[in-house]
Coordinates of C-alpha atoms in Angstrom, one line a residue:
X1 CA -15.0 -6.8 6.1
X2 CA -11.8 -5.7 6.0
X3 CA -8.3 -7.9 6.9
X4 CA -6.1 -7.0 9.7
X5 CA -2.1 -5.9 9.1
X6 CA -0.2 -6.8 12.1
X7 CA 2.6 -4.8 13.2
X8 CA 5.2 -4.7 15.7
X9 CA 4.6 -2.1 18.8
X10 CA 7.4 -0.1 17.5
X11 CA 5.5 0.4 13.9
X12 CA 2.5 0.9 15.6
X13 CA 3.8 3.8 18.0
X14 CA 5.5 5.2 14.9
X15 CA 2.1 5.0 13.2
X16 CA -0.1 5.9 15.7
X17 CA 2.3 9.3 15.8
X18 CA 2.5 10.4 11.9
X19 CA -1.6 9.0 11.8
X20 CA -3.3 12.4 11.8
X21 CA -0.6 14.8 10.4
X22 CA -0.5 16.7 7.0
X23 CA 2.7 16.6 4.7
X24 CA 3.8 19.5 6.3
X25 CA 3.3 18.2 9.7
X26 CA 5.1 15.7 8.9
X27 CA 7.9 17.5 7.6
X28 CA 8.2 19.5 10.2
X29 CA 8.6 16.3 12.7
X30 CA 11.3 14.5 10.6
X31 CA 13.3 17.4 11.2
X32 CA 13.2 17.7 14.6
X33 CA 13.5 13.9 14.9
X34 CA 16.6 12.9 13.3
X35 CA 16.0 9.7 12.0
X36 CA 12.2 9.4 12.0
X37 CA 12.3 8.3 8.5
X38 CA 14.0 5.2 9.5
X39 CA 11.8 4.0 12.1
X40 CA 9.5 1.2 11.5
X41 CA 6.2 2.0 10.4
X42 CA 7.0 5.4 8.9
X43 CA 6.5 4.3 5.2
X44 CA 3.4 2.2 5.7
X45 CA 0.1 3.1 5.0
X46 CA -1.6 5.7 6.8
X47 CA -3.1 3.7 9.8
X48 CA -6.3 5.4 9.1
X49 CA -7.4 3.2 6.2
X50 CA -5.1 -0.2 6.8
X51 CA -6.3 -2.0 9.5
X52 CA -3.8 -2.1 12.0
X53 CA -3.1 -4.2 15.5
X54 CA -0.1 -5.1 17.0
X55 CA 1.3 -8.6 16.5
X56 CA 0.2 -10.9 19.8
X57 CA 3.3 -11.9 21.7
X58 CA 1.7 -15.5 21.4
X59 CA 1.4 -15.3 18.0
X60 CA 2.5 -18.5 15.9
X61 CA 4.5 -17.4 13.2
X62 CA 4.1 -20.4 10.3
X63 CA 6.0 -19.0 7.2
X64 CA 8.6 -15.8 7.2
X65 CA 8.5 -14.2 3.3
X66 CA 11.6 -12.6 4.1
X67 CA 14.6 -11.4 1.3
X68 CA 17.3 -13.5 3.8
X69 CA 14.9 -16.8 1.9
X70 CA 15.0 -15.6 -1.9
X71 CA 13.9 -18.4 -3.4
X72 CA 10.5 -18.5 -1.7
X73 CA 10.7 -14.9 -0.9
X74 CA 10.9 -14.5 -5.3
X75 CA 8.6 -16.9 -5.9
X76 CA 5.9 -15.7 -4.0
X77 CA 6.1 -12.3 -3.4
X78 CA 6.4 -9.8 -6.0
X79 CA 5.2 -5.4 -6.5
X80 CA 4.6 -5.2 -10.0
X81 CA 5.5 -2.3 -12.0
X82 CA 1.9 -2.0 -13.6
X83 CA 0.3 -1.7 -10.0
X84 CA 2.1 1.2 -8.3
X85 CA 0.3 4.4 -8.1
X86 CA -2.7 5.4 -9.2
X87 CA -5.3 2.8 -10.6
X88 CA -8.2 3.3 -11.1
X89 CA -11.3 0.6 -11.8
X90 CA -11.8 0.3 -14.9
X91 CA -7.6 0.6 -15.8
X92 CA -6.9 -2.1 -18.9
X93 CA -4.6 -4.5 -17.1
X94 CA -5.8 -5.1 -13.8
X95 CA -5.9 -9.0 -12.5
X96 CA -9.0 -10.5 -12.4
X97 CA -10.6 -9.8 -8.9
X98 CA -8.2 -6.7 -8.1
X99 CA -10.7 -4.3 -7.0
X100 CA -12.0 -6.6 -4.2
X101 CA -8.8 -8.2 -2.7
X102 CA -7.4 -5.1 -3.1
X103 CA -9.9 -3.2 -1.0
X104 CA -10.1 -6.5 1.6
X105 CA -6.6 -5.7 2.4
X106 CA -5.9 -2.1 2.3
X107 CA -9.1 -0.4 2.9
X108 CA -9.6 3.0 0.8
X109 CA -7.5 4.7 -1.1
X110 CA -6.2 8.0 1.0
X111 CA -7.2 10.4 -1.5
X112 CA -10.5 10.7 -3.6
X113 CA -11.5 9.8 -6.9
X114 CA -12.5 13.5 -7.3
X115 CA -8.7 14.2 -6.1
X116 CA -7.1 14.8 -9.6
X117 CA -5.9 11.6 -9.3
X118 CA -6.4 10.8 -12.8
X119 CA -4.2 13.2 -14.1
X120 CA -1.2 10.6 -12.5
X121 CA -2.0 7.4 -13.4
X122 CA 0.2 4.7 -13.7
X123 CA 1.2 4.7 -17.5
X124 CA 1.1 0.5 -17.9
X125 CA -2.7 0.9 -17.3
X126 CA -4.0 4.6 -17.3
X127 CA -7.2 5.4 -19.7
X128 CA -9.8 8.2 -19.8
X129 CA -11.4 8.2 -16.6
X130 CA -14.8 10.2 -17.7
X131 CA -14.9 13.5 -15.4
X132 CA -18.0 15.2 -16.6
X133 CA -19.6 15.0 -13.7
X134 CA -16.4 16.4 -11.3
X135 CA -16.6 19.3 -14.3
X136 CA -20.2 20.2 -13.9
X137 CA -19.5 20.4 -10.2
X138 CA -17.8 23.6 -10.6
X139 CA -16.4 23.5 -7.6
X140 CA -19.3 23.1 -5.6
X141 CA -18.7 21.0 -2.2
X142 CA -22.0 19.3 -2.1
X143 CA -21.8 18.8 -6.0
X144 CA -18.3 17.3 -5.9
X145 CA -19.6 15.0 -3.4
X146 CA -22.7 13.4 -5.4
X147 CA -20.2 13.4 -8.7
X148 CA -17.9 11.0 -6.4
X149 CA -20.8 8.2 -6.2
X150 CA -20.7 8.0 -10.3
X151 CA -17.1 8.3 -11.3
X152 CA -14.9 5.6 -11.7
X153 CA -13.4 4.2 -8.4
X154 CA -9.8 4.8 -7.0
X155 CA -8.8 1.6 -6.0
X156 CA -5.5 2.3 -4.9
X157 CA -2.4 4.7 -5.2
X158 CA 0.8 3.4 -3.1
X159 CA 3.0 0.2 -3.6
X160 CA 1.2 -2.4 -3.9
X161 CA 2.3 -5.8 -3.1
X162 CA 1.2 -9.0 -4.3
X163 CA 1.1 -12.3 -2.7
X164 CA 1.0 -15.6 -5.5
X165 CA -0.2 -18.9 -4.7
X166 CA -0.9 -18.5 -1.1
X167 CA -2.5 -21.9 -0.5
X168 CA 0.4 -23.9 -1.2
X169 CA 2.1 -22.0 1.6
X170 CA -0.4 -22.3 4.0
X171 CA -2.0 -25.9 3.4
X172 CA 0.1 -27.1 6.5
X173 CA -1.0 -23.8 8.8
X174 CA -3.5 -23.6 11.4
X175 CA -6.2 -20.7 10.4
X176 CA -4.3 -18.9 13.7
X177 CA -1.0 -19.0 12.6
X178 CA 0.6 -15.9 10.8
X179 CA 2.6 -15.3 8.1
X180 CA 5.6 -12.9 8.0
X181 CA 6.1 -10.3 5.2
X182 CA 9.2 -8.0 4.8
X183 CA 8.5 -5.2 2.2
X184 CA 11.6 -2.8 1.0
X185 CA 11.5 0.4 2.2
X186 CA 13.2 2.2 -1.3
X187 CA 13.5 6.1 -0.5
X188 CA 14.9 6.8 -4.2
X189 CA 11.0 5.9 -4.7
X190 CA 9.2 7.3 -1.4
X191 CA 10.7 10.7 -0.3
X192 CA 10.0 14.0 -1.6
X193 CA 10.9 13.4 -5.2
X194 CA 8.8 10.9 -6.6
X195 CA 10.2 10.7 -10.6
X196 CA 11.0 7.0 -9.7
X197 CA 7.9 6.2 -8.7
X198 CA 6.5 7.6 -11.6
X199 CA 8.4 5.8 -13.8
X200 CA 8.5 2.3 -15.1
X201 CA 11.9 1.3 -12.8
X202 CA 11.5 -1.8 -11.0
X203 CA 10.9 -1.5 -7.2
X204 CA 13.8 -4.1 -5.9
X205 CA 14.3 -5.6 -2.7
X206 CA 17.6 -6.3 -1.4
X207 CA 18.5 -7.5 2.0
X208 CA 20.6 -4.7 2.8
X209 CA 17.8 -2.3 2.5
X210 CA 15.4 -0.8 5.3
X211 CA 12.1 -2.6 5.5
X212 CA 8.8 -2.7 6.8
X213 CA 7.5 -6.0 8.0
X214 CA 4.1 -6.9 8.5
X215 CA 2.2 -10.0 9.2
X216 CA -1.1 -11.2 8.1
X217 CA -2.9 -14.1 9.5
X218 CA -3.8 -17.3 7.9
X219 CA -7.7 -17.1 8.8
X220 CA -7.8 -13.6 7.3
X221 CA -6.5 -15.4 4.0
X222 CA -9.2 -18.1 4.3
X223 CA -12.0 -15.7 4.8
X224 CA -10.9 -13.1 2.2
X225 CA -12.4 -12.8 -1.9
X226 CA -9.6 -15.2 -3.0
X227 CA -7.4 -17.5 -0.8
X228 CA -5.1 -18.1 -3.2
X229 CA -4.0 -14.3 -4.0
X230 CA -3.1 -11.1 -2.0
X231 CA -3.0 -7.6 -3.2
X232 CA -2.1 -5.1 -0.3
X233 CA -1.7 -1.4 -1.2
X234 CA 0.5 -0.9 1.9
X235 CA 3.7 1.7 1.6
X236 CA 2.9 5.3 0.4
X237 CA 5.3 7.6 -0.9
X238 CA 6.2 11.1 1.3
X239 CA 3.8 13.2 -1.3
X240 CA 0.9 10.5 -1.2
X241 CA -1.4 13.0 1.1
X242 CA -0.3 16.0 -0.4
X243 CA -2.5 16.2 -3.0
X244 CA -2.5 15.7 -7.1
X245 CA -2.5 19.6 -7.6
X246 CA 0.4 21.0 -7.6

C-alpha cells in the first residue's frame, strides 16, 4: 500500500502537464511558458511514482506545518542533509525503518538501481554498492533486468523530508482530518546546476521563499509502518530524470 499526497488543483494541473515529459521536454516548455518554474507543483515529485489526488474541498484541515509557525514548524519538520540524493539500502546511516516509510510515502525511486546511480551517492552515507552483476550484464537489456532483482535497492534520490513525533500532533485529530505541509522550493538546489545539492549545504526554509505545500491525511499516518515518523522523498531536482551518465 502506498499513502496518498494531496495537492491543490493548481499543483495537480501543473503536475498532470510536466508528468510524462523528458528533461528536454521540459526545457523546452519552461521556455515557452515564462514562469512555469514558479507554479505550484513544478518541483514535486513526478506524479508518476507519488501518489497524488487533489485536496477535497471538504477536507478538515487539523494542523498547518507551515514556516509562518516556526516553532512547531522546526520542531517537527526537518530535510536532513544525510538524506538528500541518492541512498541506497544498505547506506551506513539510515534511520531505523527508512526503507519502508520511505517507500509508504513516495513510491519508487524515478530512476533504477541499475541507473549509475551509485556513482552519486550522497557522501554522509554512500558505500560500495556491489555491481558485479550490472557488469556481467554487458549491456544486455534482458540481463540488466534480472541483475536489478539482486543489487542493492534505490530507495530514494530527491529531497527528502522528515516528519518527527507525529503522534503528539495528531492525538487530538480525527483519522479524516489532514495535516498541512509547506516544503521550500530552493532553486540554488533544484535547477540545472545541481553543485548544491551535491554538497553538504543545508537545505533552509524561509518564509519568503517559494513552496510547495502538500497535505497528508491523518488515517494514512495511522495505517502506515510507523505512526510516529514520516520520510517523504517528495521534491526532485531539474536533472533528476536526466540520467547519472553524463
Amino acid at each position: 500500500m502506498q499513502a496518498t499526497i494531496y495537492i491543490s488543483e493548481e499543483a495537480m494541473a501543473t503536475a498532470n502537464a510536466i508528468k510524462y515529459l523528458d528533461y528536454h521536454e521540459r526545457m523546452t516548455m519552461t521556455d515557452e511558458i515564462p514562469g512555469l518554474t514558479e507554479q505550484a507543483g513544478y518541483f514535486l515529485k513526478s506524479a508518476t511514482k507519488l501518489n497524488l489526488a487533489v485536496l477535497p474541498a471538504t477536507a478538515s484541515v487539523g494542523l498547518r506545518l507551515i514556516p509562518e509557525d516556526p516553532a512547531i514548524y522546526h520542531r517537527h519538520v526537518s530535510i536532513p542533509t544525510n538524506l538528500r540524493g541518492v541512498i541506497f539500502e544498505n547506506a551506513p546511516h539510515l534511520p531505523d525503518g527508512y526503507a519502508t516509510i520511505v517507500a509508504y510515502w513516495s513510491g519508487p525511486p524515478v530512476n533504477s538501481n541499475t541507473s549509475g546511480a551509485a556513482y552519486f551517492q550522497n557522501k554522509g552515507n554512500e558505500y560500495l554498492v556491489d555491481l558485479s552483476a550490472l557488469d556481467a550484464a554487458d549491456g544486455d537489456p534482458v540481463a540488466i533486468a534480472a541483475a536489478s532483482a539482486v543489487m542493492d535497492k534505490l530507495l530514494s534520490e530527491g529531497i527528502v523530508v522528515c516528519i518527527k513525533d507525529v503522534k503528539s500532533l495528531i492525538s487530538s485529530l480525527s483519522p479524516e482530518c489532514f495535516i498541512e505541509l509547506s516544503i521550500p522550493v530552493n532553486q540554488s538546489f533544484l535547477g540545472i546546476e545541481p553543485d548544491d545539492f551535491h554538497s553538504g549545504k543545508i537545505y533552509t526554509a524561509d518564509p519568503r521563499q517559494q513552496y510547495e505545500h502538500v497535505w497528508i491525511q491523518c488515517a494514512d499516518i495511522l495505517r502506515s509502518p510507523d505512526p510516529d515518523r514520516v520520510f517523504v522523498d517528495l521534491i526532485r531536482h531539474e536533472l533528476l530524470d536526466y540520467g547519472f551518465w553524463y
